[in-house]
XYZ file of C-alpha atoms in Angstrom:
168
model
C -3.130 8.472 -30.459
C -3.264 6.310 -33.602
C -3.991 2.589 -33.862
C -1.998 0.111 -35.968
C -4.262 0.890 -38.946
C -3.644 4.625 -38.707
C -7.046 5.500 -37.240
C -7.326 8.004 -34.422
C -8.294 6.587 -31.084
C -9.665 8.409 -28.060
C -7.310 8.383 -25.075
C -8.823 7.019 -21.886
C -7.889 7.350 -18.245
C -6.096 3.966 -18.465
C -3.831 5.221 -21.252
C -2.441 8.052 -19.150
C 1.092 7.043 -18.069
C 0.633 8.941 -14.801
C -2.281 6.660 -13.899
C -0.164 3.578 -14.540
C 2.670 4.979 -12.468
C 0.354 5.805 -9.539
C -1.092 2.276 -9.592
C 2.418 0.801 -9.747
C 3.615 3.065 -6.935
C 0.625 2.112 -4.782
C 1.351 -1.575 -5.332
C 4.993 -1.201 -4.427
C 4.694 1.579 -1.883
C 7.736 1.428 0.376
C 5.555 1.509 3.494
C 3.475 -1.456 2.309
C 6.501 -3.490 1.258
C 8.251 -2.702 4.535
C 5.222 -3.666 6.637
C 4.649 -6.921 4.726
C 8.325 -7.863 4.822
C 8.558 -7.117 8.538
C 5.479 -9.196 9.349
C 6.709 -12.176 7.330
C 10.203 -11.875 8.830
C 8.822 -11.910 12.388
C 6.656 -14.933 11.598
C 9.550 -16.834 10.032
C 11.806 -15.943 12.969
C 9.268 -17.322 15.458
C 8.809 -20.485 13.399
C 12.578 -20.882 13.189
C 12.951 -20.525 16.958
C 10.253 -23.165 17.485
C 11.938 -25.583 15.078
C 15.319 -24.934 16.682
C 13.929 -25.587 20.190
C 12.229 -28.771 18.985
C 15.479 -30.049 17.455
C 17.410 -29.214 20.630
C 14.903 -31.255 22.618
C 13.618 -28.302 24.639
C 10.160 -28.909 23.169
C 9.016 -32.511 22.909
C 6.125 -33.729 20.735
C 3.538 -33.198 23.486
C 4.734 -29.619 24.083
C 4.626 -28.840 20.344
C 1.086 -30.228 20.141
C -0.042 -28.222 23.171
C 1.537 -25.020 21.850
C -0.084 -25.540 18.441
C -3.523 -25.960 20.015
C -2.975 -22.931 22.263
C -1.911 -20.756 19.337
C -4.794 -21.856 17.113
C -7.551 -21.696 19.722
C -6.456 -18.763 21.910
C -3.678 -16.566 20.549
C -4.677 -16.361 16.867
C -8.308 -15.359 17.586
C -7.143 -12.874 20.226
C -4.666 -11.327 17.798
C -7.262 -11.108 15.012
C -9.818 -9.557 17.345
C -7.289 -7.033 18.675
C -6.081 -6.079 15.199
C -9.631 -5.709 13.876
C -10.707 -3.660 16.884
C -7.662 -1.398 16.537
C -8.292 -0.929 12.816
C -11.950 -0.093 13.370
C -11.166 2.284 16.246
C -8.484 4.186 14.336
C -10.100 4.199 10.884
C -10.864 7.700 9.605
C -14.070 6.397 8.004
C -15.321 3.264 9.810
C -18.107 2.847 7.249
C -15.520 1.981 4.617
C -14.559 -1.109 6.650
C -18.007 -2.658 6.277
C -16.626 -4.687 3.400
C -14.482 -6.792 5.786
C -17.319 -8.870 7.304
C -18.873 -9.187 3.856
C -15.603 -10.603 2.503
C -15.351 -13.033 5.430
C -18.910 -14.246 4.767
C -18.165 -14.510 1.046
C -15.088 -16.632 1.751
C -17.099 -19.011 3.932
C -19.916 -19.207 1.343
C -17.445 -19.922 -1.468
C -15.862 -22.692 0.623
C -19.270 -24.225 1.333
C -20.147 -24.114 -2.369
C -16.833 -25.752 -3.244
C -17.495 -28.459 -0.631
C -20.933 -29.170 -2.083
C -19.506 -29.382 -5.600
C -16.720 -31.675 -4.389
C -19.281 -33.972 -2.766
C -21.306 -34.124 -5.972
C -18.195 -34.968 -8.006
C -16.567 -37.342 -5.515
C -19.678 -39.042 -4.189
C -20.339 -42.769 -4.555
C -19.881 -43.710 -8.222
C -22.812 -44.857 -10.296
C -22.668 -47.804 -12.682
C -20.715 -47.033 -15.806
C -22.489 -47.185 -19.113
C -26.124 -46.753 -18.254
C -28.823 -45.038 -16.305
C -28.655 -45.275 -12.556
C -31.100 -47.375 -10.644
C -33.323 -46.146 -7.858
C -31.112 -47.944 -5.342
C -28.037 -46.061 -6.595
C -29.913 -42.762 -6.432
C -31.011 -43.559 -2.879
C -27.431 -44.459 -1.900
C -26.155 -41.202 -3.411
C -28.819 -39.155 -1.563
C -27.978 -40.958 1.689
C -24.281 -40.211 1.175
C -24.939 -36.500 0.541
C -26.982 -36.318 3.768
C -24.468 -38.299 5.854
C -22.401 -36.976 8.731
C -19.218 -37.308 6.671
C -20.687 -35.165 3.896
C -21.750 -32.462 6.371
C -18.273 -32.512 7.924
C -16.617 -32.148 4.523
C -18.845 -29.177 3.657
C -18.032 -27.527 6.999
C -14.300 -28.149 6.575
C -14.378 -26.648 3.091
C -16.380 -23.656 4.333
C -14.289 -22.829 7.386
C -10.999 -24.590 6.598
C -9.103 -21.526 5.441
C -11.041 -18.982 7.487
C -9.940 -20.202 10.910
C -11.491 -18.004 13.593
C -12.157 -15.125 11.145
C -15.986 -15.504 11.083
C -16.121 -15.336 14.888
C -14.203 -12.044 14.919
C -16.901 -10.346 12.860
């Protein structure tokens, strides 16, 4: 293979068109696309039924709130636990699944780091145009140790994880 300047270049594994095709085929494998499309379609159908029932008046605001809490606190963790247990039980090499809890912990750690950075950036402002006084530094330290700051860090850490850390 020659470069634009006419020099010979060594072909690598990435340059092999068969490698590119296999990666493309794995990304768009019909089984994967079918499974993902089916899961999203079922979810959208259930959401649509819930919206339809709410608009018909079958579900009032209190029922929607109760169902939301029930789904979030009972059904979603049960489904995650069942799916994880099934995957672990049927995996040909269960050792290869050890990365799942590590990824869950990494997601929580990244969220906690983001929360800490957000608190540092969005904390109480210091005076513009000069060094901060000891009182301002004390107020900033008190804010970072406050209950609100701890809650924000926890929400950033676990906000997108839901019950995932408890499954592992």
